[in-house]
Each structure stands twice: as C-alpha cells, then as structure tokens.
Tab-separated table of N, CA and C in Angstrom:
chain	number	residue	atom	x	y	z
A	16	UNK	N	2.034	30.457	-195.377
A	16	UNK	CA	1.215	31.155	-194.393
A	16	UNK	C	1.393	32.639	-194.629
A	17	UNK	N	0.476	33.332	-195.135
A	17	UNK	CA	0.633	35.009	-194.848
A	17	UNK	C	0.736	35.302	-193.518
A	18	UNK	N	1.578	36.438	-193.389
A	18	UNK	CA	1.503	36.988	-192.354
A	18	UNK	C	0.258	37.914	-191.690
A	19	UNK	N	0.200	38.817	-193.091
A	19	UNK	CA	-0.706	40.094	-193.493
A	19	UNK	C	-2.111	39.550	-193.788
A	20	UNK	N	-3.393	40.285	-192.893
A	20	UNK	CA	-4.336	39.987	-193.693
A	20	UNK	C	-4.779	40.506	-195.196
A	21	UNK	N	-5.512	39.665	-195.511
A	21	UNK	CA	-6.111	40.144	-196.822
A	21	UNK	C	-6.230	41.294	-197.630
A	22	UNK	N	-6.365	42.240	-196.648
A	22	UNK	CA	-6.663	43.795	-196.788
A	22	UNK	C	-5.506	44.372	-196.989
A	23	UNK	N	-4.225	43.454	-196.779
A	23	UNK	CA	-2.952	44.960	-196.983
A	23	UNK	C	-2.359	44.170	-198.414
A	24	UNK	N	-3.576	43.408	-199.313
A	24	UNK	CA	-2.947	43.020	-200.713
A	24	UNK	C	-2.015	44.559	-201.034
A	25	UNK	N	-1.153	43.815	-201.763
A	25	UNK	CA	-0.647	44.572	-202.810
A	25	UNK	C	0.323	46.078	-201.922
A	26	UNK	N	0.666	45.738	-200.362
A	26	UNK	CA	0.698	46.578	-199.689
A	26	UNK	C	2.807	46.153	-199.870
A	27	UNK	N	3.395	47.191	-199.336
A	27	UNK	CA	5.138	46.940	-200.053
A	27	UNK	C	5.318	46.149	-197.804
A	28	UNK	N	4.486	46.393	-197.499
A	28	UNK	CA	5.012	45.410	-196.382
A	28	UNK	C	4.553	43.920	-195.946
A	29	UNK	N	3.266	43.280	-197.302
A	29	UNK	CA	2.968	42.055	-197.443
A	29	UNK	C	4.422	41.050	-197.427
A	30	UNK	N	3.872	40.275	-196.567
A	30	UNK	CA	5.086	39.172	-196.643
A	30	UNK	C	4.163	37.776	-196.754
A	31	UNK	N	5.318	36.535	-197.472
A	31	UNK	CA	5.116	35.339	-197.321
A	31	UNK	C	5.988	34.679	-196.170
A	32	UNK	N	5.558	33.715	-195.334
A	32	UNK	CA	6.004	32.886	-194.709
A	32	UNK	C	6.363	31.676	-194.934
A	33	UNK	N	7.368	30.725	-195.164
A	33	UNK	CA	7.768	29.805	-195.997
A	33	UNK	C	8.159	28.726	-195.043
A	34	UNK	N	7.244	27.681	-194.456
A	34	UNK	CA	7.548	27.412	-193.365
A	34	UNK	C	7.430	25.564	-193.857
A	35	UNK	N	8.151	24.674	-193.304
A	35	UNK	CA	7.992	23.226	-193.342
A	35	UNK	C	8.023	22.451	-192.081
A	36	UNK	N	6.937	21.878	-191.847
A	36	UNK	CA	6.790	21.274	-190.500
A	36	UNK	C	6.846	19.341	-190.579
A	37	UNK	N	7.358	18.520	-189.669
A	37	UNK	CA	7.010	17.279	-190.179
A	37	UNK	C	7.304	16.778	-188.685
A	38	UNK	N	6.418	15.584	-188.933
A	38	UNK	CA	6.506	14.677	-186.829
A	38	UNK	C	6.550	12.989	-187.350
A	39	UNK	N	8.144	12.968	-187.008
A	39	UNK	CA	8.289	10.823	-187.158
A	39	UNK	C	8.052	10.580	-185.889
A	40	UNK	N	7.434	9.262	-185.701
A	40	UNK	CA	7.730	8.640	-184.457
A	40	UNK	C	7.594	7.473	-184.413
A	41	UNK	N	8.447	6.551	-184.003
A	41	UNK	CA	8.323	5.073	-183.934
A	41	UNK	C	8.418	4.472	-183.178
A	42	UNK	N	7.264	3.614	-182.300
A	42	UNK	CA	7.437	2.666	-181.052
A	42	UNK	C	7.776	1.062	-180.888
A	43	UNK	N	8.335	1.050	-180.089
A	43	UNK	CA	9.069	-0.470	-180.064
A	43	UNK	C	8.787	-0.860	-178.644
A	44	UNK	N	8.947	-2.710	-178.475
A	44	UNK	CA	9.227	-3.367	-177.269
A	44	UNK	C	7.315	-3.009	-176.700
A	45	UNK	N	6.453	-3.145	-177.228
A	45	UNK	CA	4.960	-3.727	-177.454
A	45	UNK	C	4.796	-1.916	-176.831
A	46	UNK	N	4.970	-1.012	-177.741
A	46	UNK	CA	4.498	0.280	-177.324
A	46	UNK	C	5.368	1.082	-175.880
A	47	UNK	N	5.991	0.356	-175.287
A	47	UNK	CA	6.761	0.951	-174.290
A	47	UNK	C	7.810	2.013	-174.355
A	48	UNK	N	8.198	2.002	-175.675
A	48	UNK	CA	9.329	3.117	-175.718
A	48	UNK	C	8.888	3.374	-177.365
A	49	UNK	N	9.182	5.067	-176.991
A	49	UNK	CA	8.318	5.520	-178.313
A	49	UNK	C	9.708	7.026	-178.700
A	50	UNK	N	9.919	6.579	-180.026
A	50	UNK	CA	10.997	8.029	-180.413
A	50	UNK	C	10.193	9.003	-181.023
A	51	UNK	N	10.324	10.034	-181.125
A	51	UNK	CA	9.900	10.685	-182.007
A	51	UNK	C	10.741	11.783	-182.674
A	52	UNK	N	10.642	12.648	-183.499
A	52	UNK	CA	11.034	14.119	-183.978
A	52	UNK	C	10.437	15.143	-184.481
A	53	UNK	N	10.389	16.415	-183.940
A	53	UNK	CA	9.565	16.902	-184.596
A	53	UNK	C	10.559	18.061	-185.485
A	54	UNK	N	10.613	18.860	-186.700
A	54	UNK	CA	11.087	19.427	-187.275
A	54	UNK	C	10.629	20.585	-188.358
A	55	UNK	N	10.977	21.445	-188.123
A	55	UNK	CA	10.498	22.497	-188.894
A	55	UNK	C	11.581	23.047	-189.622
A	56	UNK	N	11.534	23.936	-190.808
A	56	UNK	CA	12.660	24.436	-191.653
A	56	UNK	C	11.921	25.534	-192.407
A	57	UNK	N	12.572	26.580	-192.430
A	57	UNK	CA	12.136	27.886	-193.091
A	57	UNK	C	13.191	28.181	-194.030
A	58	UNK	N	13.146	28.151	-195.284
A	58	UNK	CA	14.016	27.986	-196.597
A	58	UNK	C	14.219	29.611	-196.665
A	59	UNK	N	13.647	30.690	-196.290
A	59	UNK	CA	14.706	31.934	-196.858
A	59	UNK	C	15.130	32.750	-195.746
A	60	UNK	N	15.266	31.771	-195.270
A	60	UNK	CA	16.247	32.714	-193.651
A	60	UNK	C	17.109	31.821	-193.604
A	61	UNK	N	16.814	30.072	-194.152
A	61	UNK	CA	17.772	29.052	-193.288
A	61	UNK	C	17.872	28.344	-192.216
A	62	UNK	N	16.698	28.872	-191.350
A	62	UNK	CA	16.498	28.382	-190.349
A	62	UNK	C	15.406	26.756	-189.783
A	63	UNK	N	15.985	26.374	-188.662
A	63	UNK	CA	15.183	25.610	-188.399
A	63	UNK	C	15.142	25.076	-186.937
A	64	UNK	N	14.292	24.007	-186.819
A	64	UNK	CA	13.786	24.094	-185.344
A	64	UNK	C	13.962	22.283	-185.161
A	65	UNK	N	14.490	22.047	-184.055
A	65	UNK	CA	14.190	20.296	-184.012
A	65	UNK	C	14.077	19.968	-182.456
A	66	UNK	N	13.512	19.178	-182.463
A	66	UNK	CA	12.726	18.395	-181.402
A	66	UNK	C	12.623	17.052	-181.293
A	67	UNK	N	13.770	16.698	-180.677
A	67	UNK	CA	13.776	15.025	-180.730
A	67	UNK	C	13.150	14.846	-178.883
A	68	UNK	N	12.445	13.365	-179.261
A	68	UNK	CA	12.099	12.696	-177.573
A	68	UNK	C	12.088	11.923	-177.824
A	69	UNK	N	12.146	11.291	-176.286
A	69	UNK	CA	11.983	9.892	-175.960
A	69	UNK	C	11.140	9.541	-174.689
A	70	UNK	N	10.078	8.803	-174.927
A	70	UNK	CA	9.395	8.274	-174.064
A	70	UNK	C	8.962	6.642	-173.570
A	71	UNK	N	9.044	6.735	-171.824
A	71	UNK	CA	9.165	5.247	-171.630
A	71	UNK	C	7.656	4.940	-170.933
A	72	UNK	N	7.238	3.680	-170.758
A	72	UNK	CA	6.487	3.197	-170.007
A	72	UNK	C	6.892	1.896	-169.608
A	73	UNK	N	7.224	2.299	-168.557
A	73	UNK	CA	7.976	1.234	-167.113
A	73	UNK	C	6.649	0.680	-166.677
A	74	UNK	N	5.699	1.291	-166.061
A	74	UNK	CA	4.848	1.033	-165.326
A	74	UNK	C	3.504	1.205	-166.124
A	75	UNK	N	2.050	0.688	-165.686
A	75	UNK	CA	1.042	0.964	-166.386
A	75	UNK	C	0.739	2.374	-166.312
A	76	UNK	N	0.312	2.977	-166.866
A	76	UNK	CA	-0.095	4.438	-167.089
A	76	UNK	C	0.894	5.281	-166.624
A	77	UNK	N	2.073	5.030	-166.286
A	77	UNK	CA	3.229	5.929	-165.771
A	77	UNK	C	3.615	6.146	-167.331
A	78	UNK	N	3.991	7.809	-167.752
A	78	UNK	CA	4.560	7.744	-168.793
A	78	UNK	C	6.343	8.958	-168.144
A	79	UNK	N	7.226	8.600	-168.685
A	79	UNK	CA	8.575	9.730	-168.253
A	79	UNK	C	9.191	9.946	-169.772
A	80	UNK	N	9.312	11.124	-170.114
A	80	UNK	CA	10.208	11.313	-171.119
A	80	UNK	C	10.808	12.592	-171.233
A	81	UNK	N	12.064	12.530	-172.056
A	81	UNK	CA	12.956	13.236	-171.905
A	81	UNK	C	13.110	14.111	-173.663
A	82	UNK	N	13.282	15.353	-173.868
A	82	UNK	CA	13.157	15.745	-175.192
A	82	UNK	C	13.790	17.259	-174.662
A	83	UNK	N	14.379	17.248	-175.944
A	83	UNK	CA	14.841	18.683	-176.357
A	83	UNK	C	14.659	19.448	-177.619
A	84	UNK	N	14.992	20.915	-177.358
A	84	UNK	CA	14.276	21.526	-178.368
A	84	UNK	C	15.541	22.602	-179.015
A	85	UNK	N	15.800	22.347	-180.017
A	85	UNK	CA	17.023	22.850	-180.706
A	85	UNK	C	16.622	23.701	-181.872
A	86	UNK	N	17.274	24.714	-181.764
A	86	UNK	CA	16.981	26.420	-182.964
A	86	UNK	C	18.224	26.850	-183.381
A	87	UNK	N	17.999	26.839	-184.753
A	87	UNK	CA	19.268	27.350	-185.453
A	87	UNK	C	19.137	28.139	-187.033
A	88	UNK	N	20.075	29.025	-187.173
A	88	UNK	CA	19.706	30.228	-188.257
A	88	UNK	C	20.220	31.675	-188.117
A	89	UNK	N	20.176	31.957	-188.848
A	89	UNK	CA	20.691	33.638	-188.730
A	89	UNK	C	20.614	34.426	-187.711
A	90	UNK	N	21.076	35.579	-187.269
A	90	UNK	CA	19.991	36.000	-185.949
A	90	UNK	C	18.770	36.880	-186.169
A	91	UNK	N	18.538	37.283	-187.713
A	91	UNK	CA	17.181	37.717	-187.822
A	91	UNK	C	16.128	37.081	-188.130
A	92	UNK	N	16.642	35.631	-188.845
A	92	UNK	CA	15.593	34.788	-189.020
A	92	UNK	C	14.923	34.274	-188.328
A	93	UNK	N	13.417	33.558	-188.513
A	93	UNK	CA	12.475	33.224	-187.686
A	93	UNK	C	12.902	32.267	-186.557
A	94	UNK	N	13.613	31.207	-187.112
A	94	UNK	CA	13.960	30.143	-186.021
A	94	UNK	C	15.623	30.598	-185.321
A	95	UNK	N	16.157	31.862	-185.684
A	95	UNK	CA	17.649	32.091	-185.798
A	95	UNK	C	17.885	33.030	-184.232
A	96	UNK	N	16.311	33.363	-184.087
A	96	UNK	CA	16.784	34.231	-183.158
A	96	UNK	C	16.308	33.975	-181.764
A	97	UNK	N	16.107	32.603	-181.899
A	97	UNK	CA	15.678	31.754	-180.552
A	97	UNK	C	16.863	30.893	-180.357
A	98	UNK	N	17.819	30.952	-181.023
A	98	UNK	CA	19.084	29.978	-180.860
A	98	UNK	C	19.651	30.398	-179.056
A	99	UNK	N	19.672	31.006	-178.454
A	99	UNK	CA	19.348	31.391	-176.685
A	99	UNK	C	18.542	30.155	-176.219
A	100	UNK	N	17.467	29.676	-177.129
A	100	UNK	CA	16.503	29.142	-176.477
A	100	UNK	C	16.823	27.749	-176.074
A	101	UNK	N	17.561	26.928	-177.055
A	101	UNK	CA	17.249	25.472	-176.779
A	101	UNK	C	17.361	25.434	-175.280
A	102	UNK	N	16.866	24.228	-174.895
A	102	UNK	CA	16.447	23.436	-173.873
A	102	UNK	C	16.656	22.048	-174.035
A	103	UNK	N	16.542	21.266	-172.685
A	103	UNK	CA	16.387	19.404	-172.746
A	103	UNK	C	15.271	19.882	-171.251
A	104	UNK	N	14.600	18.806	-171.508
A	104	UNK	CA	13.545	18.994	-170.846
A	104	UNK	C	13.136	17.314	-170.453
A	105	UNK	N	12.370	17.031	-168.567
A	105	UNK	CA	12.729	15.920	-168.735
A	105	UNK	C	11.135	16.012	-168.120
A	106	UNK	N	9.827	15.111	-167.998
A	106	UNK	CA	8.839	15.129	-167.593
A	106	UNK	C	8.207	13.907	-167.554
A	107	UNK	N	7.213	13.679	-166.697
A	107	UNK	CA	6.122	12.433	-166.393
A	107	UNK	C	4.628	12.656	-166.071
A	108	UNK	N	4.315	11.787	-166.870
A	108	UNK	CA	2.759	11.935	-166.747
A	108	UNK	C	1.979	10.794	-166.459
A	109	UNK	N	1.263	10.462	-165.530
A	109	UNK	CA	-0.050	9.379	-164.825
A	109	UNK	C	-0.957	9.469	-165.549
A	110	UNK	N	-1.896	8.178	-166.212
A	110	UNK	CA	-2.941	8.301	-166.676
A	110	UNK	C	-3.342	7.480	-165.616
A	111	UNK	N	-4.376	7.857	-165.054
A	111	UNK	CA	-5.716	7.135	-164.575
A	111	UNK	C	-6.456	5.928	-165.130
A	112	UNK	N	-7.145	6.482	-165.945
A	112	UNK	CA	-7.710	5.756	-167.621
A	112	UNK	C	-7.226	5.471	-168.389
C-alpha cells in the first residue's frame, strides 16, 4: 500500500507500507459456535495486530460474543504504538430476519 500519492514519485519522503492481513474462522455444533482470528503483521517495524473471537448462538437469532484485540511492536512502529490499546470486548446482537 503507498502511503504517498502518485505525485510525490521519486519524492525522499515516499514510503512503502508492508502490511499482511488474514481472517480463519471455523464453526462447529450445526453453526452455533463460530472461532475466528483475525491477524495482521507488518515485516519492517515487526509489528502486529491479533484478534481472536468467539461467538455463540444459544437462542434463534440471539448472537453473544466475546473477542479481543491485541498490538504488539516497537513503539514507533505501525502496530507498536497502539500496544496501550488492547482490549477484550464482550457484545450481542438480535436478528429479526
């Protein structure tokens, strides 16, 4: 991903962004409980980002799940300087339809 548009080619403050993103998730027990991860990694800082959950369905259209969000890396790097940030986070959502 460039940072810089087009126009500052060849400019000494053009940068590349070197970024890897990827999302597993696997459900079991006829779709009722579903894992997932989500993960990112930036190779010249070191940094990276992860996001594991878990979600249940107890009830019809009741969904509750629980996930956290974990940052780690240098403290100037992209994902390094949100390491303050992680969280666990717990939420539910009703579908109607």
């Amino acid at each position: 991903v460039l940072i810089e548009p087009s126009t500052a080619a060849g400019a000494a403050r053009t940068a590349w962004f070197h970024l890897f993103v990827g999302n597993v998730s696997y459900t079991l027990w006829d779709d009722r409980l579903a894992l997932e991860l989500r993960a990112a990694f930036e190779p010249i800082g070191l940094s990276f980002a992860l996001g594991p959950k878990v979600t249940w369905q107890g009830v019809e259209g009741l969904k509750v799940w629980l996930a956290a969000e974990v940052y780690e890396g240098a403290s100037f790097s992209p994902f390094g300087y949100l390491s303050r940030n992680d969280k666990v986070m717990v939420g539910a959502r009703y579908e109607l339809f």
